[in-house]
Short mmCIF file of C-alpha atoms in Angstrom, two decimals:
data_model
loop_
_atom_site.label_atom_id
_atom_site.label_comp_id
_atom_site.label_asym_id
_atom_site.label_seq_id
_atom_site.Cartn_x
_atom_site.Cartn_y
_atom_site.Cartn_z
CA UNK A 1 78.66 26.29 9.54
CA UNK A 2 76.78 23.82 11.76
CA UNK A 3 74.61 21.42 10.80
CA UNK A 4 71.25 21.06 12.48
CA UNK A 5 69.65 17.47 12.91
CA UNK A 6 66.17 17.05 13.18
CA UNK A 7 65.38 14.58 15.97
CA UNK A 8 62.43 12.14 15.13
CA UNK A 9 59.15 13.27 15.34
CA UNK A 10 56.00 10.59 15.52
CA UNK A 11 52.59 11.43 14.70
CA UNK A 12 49.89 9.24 15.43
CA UNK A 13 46.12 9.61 12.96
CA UNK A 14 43.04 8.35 14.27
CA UNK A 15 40.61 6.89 12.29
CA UNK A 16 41.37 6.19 8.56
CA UNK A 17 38.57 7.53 6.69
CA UNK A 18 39.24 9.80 4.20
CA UNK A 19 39.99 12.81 6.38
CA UNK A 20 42.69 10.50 8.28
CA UNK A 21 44.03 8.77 5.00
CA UNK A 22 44.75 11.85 3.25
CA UNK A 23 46.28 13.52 6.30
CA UNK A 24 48.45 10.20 6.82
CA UNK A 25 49.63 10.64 3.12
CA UNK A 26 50.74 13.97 3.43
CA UNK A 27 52.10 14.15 6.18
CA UNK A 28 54.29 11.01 4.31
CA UNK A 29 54.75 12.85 1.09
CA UNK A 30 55.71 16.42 2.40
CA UNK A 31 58.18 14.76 5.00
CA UNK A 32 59.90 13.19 2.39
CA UNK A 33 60.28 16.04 -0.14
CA UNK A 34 61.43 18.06 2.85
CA UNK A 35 63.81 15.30 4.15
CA UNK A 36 61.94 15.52 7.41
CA UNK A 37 62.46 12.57 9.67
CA UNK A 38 58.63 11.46 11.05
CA UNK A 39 56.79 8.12 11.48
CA UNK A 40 53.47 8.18 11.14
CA UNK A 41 51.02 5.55 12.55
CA UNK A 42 47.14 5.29 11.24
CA UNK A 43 45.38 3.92 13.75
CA UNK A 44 41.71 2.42 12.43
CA UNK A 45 39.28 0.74 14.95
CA UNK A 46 37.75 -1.74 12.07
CA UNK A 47 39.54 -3.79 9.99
CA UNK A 48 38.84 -1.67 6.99
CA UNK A 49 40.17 1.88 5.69
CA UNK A 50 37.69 4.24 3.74
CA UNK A 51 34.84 4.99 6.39
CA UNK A 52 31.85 5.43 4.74
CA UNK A 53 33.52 4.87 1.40
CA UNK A 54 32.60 1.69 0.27
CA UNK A 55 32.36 -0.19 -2.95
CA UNK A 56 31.02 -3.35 -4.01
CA UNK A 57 31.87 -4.51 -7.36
CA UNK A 58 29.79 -7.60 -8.43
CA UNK A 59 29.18 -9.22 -11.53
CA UNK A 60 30.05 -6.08 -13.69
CA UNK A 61 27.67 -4.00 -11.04
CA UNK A 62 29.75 -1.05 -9.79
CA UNK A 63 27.67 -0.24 -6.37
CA UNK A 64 28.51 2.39 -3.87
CA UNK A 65 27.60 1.27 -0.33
CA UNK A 66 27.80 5.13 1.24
CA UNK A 67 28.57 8.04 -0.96
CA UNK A 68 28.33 7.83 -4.58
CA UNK A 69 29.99 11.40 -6.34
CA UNK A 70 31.35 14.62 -5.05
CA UNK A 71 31.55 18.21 -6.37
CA UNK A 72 35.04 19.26 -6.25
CA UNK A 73 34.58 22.91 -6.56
CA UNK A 74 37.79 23.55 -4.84
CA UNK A 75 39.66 20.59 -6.50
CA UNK A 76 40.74 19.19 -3.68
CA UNK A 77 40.20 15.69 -4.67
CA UNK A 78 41.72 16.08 -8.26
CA UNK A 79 44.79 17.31 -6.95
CA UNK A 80 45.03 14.52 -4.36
CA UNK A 81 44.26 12.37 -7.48
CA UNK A 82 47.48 13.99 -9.16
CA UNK A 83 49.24 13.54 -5.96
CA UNK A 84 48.21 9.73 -6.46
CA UNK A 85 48.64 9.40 -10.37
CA UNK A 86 45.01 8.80 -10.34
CA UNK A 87 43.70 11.62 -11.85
CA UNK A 88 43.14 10.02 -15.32
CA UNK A 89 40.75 7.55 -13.48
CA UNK A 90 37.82 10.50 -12.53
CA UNK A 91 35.38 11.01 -14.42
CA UNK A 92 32.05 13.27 -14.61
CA UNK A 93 28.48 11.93 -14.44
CA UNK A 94 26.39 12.05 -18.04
CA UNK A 95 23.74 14.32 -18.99
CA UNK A 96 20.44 13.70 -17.29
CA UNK A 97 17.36 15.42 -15.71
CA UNK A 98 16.52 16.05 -12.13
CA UNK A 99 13.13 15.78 -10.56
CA UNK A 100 11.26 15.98 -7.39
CA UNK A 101 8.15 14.28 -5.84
CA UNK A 102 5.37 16.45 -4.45
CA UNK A 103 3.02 14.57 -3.66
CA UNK A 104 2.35 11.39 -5.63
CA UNK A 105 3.66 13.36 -8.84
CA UNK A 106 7.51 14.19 -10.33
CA UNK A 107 8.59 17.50 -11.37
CA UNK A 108 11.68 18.64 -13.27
CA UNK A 109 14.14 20.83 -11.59
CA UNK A 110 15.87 22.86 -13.83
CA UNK A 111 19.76 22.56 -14.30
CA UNK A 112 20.73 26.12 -13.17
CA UNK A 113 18.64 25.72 -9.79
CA UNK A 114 20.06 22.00 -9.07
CA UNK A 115 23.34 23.52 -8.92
CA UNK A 116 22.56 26.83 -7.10
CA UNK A 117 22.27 29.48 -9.66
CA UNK A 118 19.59 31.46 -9.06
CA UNK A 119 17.36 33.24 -11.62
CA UNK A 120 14.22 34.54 -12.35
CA UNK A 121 13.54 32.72 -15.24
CA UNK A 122 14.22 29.29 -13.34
CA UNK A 123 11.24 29.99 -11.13
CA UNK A 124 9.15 31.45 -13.71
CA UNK A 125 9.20 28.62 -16.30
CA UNK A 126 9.29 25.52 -13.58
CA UNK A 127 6.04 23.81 -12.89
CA UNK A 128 7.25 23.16 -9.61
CA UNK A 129 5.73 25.66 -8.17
CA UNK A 130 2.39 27.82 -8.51
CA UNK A 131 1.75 30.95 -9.86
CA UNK A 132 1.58 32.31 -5.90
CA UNK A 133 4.77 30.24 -5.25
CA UNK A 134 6.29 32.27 -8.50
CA UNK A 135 5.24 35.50 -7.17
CA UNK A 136 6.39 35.01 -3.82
CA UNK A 137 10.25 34.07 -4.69
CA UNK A 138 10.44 36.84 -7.02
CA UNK A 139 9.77 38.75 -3.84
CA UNK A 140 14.06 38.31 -2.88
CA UNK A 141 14.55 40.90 -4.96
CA UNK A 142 12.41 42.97 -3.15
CA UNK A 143 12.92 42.28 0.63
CA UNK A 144 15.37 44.30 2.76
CA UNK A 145 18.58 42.94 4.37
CA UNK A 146 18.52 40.33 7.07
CA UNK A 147 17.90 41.00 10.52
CA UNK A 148 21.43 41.25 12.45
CA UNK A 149 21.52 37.77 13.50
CA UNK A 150 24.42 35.28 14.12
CA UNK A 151 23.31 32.44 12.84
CA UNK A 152 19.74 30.81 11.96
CA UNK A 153 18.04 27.76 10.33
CA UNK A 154 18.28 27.14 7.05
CA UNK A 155 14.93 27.02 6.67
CA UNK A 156 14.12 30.18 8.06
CA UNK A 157 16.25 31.83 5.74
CA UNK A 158 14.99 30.26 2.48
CA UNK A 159 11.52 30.61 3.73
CA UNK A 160 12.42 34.51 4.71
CA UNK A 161 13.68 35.04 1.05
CA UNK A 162 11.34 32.88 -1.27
CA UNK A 163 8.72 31.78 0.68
CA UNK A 164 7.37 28.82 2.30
CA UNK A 165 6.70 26.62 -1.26
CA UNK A 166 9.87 27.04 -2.69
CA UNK A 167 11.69 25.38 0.80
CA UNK A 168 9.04 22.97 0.68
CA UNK A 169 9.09 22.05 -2.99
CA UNK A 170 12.60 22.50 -3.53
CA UNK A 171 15.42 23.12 -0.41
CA UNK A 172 13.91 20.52 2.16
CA UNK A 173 14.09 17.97 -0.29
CA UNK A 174 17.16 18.33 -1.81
CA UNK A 175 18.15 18.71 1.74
CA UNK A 176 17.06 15.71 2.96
CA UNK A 177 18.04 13.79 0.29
CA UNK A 178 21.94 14.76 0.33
CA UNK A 179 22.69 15.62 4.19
CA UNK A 180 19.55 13.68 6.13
CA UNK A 181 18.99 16.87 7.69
CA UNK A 182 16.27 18.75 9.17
CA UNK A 183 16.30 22.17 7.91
CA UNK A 184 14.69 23.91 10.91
CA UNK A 185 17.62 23.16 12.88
CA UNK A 186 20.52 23.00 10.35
CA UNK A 187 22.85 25.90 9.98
CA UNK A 188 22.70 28.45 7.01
CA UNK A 189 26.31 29.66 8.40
CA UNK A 190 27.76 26.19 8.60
CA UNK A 191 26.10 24.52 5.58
CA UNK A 192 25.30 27.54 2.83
CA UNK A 193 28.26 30.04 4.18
CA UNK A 194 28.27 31.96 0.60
CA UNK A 195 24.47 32.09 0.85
CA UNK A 196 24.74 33.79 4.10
CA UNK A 197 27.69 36.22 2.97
CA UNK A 198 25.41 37.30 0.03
CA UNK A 199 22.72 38.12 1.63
CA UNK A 200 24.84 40.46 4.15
CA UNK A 201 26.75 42.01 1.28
CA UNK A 202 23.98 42.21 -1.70
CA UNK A 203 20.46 41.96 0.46
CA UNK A 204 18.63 39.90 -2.80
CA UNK A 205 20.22 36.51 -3.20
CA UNK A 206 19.19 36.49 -6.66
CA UNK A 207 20.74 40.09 -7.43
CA UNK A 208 23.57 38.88 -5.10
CA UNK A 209 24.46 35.93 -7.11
CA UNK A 210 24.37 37.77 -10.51
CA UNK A 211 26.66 40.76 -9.25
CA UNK A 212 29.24 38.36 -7.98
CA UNK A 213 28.76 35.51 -11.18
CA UNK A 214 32.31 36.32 -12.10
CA UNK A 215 33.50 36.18 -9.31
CA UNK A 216 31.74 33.02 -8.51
CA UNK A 217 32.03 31.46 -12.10
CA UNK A 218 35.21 29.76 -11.00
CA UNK A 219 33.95 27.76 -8.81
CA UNK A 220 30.49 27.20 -10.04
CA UNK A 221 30.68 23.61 -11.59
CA UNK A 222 27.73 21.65 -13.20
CA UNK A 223 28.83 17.83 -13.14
CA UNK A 224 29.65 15.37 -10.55
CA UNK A 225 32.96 13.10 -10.35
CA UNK A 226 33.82 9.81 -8.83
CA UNK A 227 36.39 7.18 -10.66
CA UNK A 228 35.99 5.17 -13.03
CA UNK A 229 35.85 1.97 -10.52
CA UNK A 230 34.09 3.81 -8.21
CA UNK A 231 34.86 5.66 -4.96
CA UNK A 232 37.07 3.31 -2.91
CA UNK A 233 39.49 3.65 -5.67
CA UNK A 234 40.82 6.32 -4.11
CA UNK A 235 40.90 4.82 -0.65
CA UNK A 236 42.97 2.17 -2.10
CA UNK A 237 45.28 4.41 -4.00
CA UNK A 238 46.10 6.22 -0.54
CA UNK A 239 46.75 2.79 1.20
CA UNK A 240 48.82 1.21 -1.24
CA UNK A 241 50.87 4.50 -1.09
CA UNK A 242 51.42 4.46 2.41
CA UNK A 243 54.20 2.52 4.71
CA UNK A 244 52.43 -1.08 5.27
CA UNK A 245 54.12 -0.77 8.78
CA UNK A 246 52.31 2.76 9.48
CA UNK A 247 48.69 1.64 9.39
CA UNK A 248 46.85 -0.46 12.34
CA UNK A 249 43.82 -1.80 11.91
CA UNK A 250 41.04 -3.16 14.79
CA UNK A 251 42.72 -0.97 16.92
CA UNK A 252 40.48 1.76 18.96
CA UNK A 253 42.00 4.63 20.45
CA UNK A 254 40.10 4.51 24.43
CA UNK A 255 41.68 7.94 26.00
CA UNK A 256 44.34 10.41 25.71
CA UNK A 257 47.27 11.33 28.43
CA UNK A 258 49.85 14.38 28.44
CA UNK A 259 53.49 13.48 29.65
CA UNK A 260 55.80 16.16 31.40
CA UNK A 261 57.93 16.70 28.36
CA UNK A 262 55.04 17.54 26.08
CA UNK A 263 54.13 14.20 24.09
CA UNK A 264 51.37 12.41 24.19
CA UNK A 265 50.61 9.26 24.85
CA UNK A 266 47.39 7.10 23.57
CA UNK A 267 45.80 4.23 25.08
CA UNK A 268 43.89 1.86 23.19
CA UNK A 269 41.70 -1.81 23.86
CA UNK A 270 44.14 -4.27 22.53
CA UNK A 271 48.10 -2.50 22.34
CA UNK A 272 50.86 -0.98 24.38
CA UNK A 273 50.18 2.95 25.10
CA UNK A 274 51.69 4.35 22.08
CA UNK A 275 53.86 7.57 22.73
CA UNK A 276 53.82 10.17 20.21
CA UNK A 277 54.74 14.12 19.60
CA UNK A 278 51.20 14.98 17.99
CA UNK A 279 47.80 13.29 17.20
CA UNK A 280 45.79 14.28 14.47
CA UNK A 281 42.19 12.83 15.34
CA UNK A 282 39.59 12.68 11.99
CA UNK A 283 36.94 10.70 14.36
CA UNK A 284 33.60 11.37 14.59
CA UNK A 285 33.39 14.36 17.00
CA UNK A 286 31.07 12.26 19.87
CA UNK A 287 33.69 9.86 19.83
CA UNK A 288 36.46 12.37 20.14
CA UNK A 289 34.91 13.57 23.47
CA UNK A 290 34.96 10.20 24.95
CA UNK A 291 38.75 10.24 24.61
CA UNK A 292 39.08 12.96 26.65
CA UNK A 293 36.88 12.21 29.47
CA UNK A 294 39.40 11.86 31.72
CA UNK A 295 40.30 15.58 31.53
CA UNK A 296 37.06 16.84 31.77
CA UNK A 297 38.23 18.63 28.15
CA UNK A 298 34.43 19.43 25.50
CA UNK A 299 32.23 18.52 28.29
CA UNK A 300 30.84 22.00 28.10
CA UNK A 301 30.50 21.58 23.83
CA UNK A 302 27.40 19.05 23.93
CA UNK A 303 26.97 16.03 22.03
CA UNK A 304 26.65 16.48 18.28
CA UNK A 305 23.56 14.81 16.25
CA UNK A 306 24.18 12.09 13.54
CA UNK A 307 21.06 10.97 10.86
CA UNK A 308 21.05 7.38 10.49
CA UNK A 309 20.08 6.53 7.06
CA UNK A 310 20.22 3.09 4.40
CA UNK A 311 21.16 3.28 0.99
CA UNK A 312 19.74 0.50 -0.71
CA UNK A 313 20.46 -0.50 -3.97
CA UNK A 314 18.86 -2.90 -7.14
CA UNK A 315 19.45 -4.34 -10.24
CA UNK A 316 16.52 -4.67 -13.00
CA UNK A 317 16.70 -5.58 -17.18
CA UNK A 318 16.36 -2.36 -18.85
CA UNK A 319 12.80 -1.40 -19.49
CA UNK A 320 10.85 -2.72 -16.66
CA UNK A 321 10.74 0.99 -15.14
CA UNK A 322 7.78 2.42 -17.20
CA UNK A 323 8.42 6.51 -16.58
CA UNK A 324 11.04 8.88 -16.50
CA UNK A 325 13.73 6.88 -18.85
CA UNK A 326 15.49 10.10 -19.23
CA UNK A 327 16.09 10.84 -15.25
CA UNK A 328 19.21 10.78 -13.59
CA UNK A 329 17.72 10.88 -10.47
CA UNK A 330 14.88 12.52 -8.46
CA UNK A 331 14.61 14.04 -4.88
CA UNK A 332 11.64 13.68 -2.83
CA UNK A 333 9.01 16.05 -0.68
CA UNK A 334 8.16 15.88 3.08
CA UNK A 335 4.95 16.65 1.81
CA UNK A 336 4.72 13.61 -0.52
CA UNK A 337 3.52 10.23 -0.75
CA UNK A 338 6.82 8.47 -0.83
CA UNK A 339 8.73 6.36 2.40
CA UNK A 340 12.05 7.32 0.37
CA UNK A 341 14.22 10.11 0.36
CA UNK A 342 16.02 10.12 -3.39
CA UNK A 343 16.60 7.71 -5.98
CA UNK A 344 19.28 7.42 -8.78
CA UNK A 345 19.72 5.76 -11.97
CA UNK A 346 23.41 4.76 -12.07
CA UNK A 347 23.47 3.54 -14.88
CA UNK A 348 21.98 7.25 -16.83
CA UNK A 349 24.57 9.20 -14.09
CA UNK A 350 27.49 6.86 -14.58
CA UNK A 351 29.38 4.95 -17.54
CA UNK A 352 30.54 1.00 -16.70
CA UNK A 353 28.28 0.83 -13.40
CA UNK A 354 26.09 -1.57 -14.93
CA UNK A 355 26.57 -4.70 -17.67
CA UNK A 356 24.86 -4.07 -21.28
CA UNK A 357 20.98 -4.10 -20.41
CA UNK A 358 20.55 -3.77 -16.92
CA UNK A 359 19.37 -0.96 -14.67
CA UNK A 360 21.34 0.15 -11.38
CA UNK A 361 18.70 1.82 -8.96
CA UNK A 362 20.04 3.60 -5.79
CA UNK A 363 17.99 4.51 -3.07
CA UNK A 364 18.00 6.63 0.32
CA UNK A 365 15.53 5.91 3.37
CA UNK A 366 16.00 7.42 6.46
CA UNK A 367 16.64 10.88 7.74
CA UNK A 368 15.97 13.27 10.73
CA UNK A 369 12.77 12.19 12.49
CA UNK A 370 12.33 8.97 10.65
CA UNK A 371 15.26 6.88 11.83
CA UNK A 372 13.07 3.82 12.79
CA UNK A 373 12.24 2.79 9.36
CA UNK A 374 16.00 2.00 8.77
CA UNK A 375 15.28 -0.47 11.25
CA UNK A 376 13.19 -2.72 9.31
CA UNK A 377 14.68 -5.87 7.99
CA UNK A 378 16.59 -5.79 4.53
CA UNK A 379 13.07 -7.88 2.94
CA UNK A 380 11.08 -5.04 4.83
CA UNK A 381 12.82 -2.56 3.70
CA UNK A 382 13.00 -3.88 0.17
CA UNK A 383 9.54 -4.02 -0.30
CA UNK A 384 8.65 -0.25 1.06
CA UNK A 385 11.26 0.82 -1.80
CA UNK A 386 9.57 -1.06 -4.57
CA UNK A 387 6.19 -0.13 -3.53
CA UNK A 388 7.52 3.84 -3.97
CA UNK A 389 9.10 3.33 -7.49
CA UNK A 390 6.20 1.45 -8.44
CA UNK A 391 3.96 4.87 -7.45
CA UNK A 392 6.93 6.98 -8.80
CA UNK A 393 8.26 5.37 -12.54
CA UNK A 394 5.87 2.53 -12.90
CA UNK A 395 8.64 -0.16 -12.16
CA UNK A 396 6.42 -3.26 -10.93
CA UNK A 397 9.29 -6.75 -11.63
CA UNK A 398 10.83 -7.84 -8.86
CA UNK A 399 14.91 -7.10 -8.39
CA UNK A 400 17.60 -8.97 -9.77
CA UNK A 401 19.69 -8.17 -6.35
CA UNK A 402 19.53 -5.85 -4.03
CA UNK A 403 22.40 -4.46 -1.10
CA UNK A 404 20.88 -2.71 1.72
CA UNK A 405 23.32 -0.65 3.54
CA UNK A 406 22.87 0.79 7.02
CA UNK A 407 24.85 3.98 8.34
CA UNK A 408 23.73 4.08 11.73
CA UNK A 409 24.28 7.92 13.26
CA UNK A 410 26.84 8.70 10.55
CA UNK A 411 25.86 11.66 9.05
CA UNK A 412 27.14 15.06 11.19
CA UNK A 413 24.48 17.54 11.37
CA UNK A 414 25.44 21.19 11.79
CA UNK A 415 23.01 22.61 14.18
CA UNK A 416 22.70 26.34 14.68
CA UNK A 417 25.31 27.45 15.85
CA UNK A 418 27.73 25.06 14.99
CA UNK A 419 30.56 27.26 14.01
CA UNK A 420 30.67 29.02 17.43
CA UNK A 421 30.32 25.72 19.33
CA UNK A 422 33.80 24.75 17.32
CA UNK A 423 35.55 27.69 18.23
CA UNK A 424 35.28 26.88 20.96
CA UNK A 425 36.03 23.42 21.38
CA UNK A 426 39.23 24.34 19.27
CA UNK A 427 40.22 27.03 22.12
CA UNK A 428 39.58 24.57 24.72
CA UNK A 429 42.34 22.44 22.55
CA UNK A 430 44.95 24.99 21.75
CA UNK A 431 44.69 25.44 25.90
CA UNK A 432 45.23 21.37 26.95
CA UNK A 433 46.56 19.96 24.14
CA UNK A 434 47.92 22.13 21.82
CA UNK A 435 49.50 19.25 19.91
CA UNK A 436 46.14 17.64 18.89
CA UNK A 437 44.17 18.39 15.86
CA UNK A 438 40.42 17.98 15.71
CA UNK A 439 39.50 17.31 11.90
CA UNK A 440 37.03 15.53 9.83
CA UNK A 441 33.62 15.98 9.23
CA UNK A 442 32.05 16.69 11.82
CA UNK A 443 33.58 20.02 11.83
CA UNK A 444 34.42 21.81 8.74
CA UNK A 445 32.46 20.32 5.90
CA UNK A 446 31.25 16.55 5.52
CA UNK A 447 31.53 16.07 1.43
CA UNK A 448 34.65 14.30 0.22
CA UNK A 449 36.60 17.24 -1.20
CA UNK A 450 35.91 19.17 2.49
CA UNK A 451 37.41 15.89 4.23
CA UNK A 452 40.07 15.85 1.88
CA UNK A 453 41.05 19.61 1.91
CA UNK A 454 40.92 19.35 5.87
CA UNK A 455 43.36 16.29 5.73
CA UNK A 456 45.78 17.88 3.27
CA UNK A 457 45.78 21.26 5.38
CA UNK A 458 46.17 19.54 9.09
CA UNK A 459 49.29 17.48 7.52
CA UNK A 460 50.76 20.63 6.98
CA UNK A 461 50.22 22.08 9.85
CA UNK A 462 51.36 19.63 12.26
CA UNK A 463 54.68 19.45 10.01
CA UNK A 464 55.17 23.04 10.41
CA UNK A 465 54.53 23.18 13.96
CA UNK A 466 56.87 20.38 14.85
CA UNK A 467 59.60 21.64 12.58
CA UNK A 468 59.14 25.45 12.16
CA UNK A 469 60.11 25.47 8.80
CA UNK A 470 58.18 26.25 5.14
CA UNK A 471 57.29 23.44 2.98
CA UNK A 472 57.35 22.48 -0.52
#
């Protein structure tokens, strides 16, 4: 019988946020189990893995400089965690109520309606909206079937199913204070696909959602994880498990060639062209279409929209907030008085984020349409924060510290239709260069566990194309 050798295969990631760290680790970790021989190369244009995934850990303070938590209702990121031999490190946020501004005033959300279970009885018994409100989102159950339409904004659809109050009270800012987005131009396809599937399959999202609770109850979950040090515990678990000689960092990736015998090569500001058999590419998806300029490749798929946004976050003794001791956090109105966007009490969502005594406040400003004010300086900024929570829980001392954060044009919105535009920006891809993956999120999910699951997937994918062969 002859035996077949494999002839070295190199595969280049770009960009080592979590999409590109997790695809760089499996694409390690399935090579080896199969005995496949690949080098991979992570190729990072700061001098820093993790992307937006950044924690500060200061004086006992546990502080999240982008995102804070995930819901890992596929488990995507507690398998990678297993993966890792990190799993015993998550952990789930404690008990804690939820409320939202209107106005100058803070309303409880109940539990069932944070985590998008809809019922009746949530919108009869919450004082969050009025009795017209009440009536009017009761009305789902009544109203016929969609129009036959593609695609549409996610606030039309709310507003078409519960009525203007309820998107106003409740989905813009929740909304606003998790994606930045503007809801008038957001996908309900892209962002809320089971949403959109129920109402095409049930008509009433609210008899919809009951009919198919079984079904659903699987991957309904109530609690949000991180680790115990916070998030960039797992960006350091994948680099520490990855070759030391397979990462490069301060190295940007300018443009993309195609040789005759079907590699690629990559040219970048500061190293030798670097030849390799595929790319996987987790950038941000503006950036990708610079890299292929030179082919003319996307320049039909325009130019996708980022929110800038700041989180900024403060220390305080215990007690100096006067209102609302039992909040976890609380989301705020367009409509309302307030210059911020959410605000969370670490220290009630999370255990060991703050010493014995102290409060850990964490704040978003910024989103669609109000970009500038993440301009201001940090002092600026500082004091338009404590002049809200001073209207909002009566908190009037002055900080212990605070870390302002900037993410300038970093968080992907999904326009309508955004699924359409990637089909065809991926059929553009399979046509050119068939051996280059687009993944990350700004294209099939921007939480953690959707950058993770699109990492994990791609890995094997590119491994299967270049060897034709099943994995373990």
């Amino acid at each position: 019988m002859m035996k077949v050798t494999l002839s070295m295969r190199k595969v280049a990631v770009i960009g080592g946020g979590i999409t590109g760290l997790t695809a760089a680790f499996y694409l390690q970790r399935k090579a080896q189990l199969n005995n496949l021989p690949i080098e991979v190369v992570l190729i990072e244009s700061s001098l820093r893995l993790g992307g937006k995934i950044q924690t500060l850990r200061k004086d006992g303070f546990v502080i999240e400089r982008g995102p804070e938590s995930f819901l890992d209702y596929n488990n995507s990121v507690r398998n990678l965690a297993e993966d890792l031999g990190i799993e015993q490190k998550m952990m789930e946020n404690n008990n804690g109520h939820t409320y939202v501004a209107v106005g100058s005033s803070l309303y409880p959300i109940p539990n069932n309606l944070m985590f998008g279970s809809l019922e009746v009885s949530s919108f009869i018994t919450s004082s969050l909206f009025s009795l017209t409100g009440k009536i009017r989102a009761a009305g789902d159950l009544l109203l016929p079937k969609t129009r036959d339409v593609e695609d549409e904004p996610i606030g039309d659809f709310f507003r078409r199913r519960f009525g203007k109050e309820v998107v106003e009270n409740l989905v813009e800012p929740l909304l606003a204070g998790t994606f930045a987005g503007d809801i008038d131009h957001l996908s309900i396809k892209s962002m809320f696909p089971q949403f959109y599937q129920i109402e095409k399959k049930h008509r009433s999202l609210i008899l919809g959602l009951k009919k198919s609770g079984e079904a659903l109850k699987k991957d309904h979950i109530e609690s949000y994880q991180t680790f115990e040090n916070g998030l960039e515990t797992l960006v350091e678990s994948l680099e520490s498990q990855l070759s030391p000689n397979s990462i490069l960092k301060g190295v940007k990736v300018e443009s993309i060639d195609k040789l005759n015998d079907g590699t690629i090569q990559l040219f970048s500001n500061n190293m030798a062209p670097i030849k390799c058999d595929a790319v996987i590419m987790t950038t941000p998806f503006n950036v990708a279409k610079d890299i292929f300029t030179s082919y003319g490749l996307l320049e039909h798929t325009p130019i996708m929209q980022y929110a800038t946004i700041a989180t900024v976050t403060m220390a305080f003794k215990q007690g100096e907030a006067k209102n609302y001791q039992d909040a976890m956090n609380f989301f705020v109105s367009r409509n309302s008085d307030f210059a911020i966007t959410t605000c969370t009490w670490c220290n009630h969502k999370w255990k060991n984020v703050a010493p014995e005594g102290y409060d850990l406040l964490r704040v978003y400003i910024g989103r669609v349409g109000d970009e500038a004010i993440v301009e201001l300086s940090d002092s600026d900024i500082e004091k338009t924060v404590l002049k809200d929570l001073e209207r909002a829980i009566g908190l009037t001392e002055a900080p212990l510290f605070t870390v302002v954060s900037r993410w300038k044009q970093s968080m992907p919105q999904y326009t309508v239709g955004h699924e359409k535009r990637m089909e065809s920006m991926r059929q553009q891809l399979e046509k050119e260069f068939p051996n280059v993956k687009l993944v990350g999120s700004s294209y099939e999910g921007i939480s953690v566990p959707d950058c993770v699951s699109q990492g994990k997937a791609v890995a094997e994918d590119v491994l299967q194309e270049l060897f034709e062969m099943q994995l373990i």
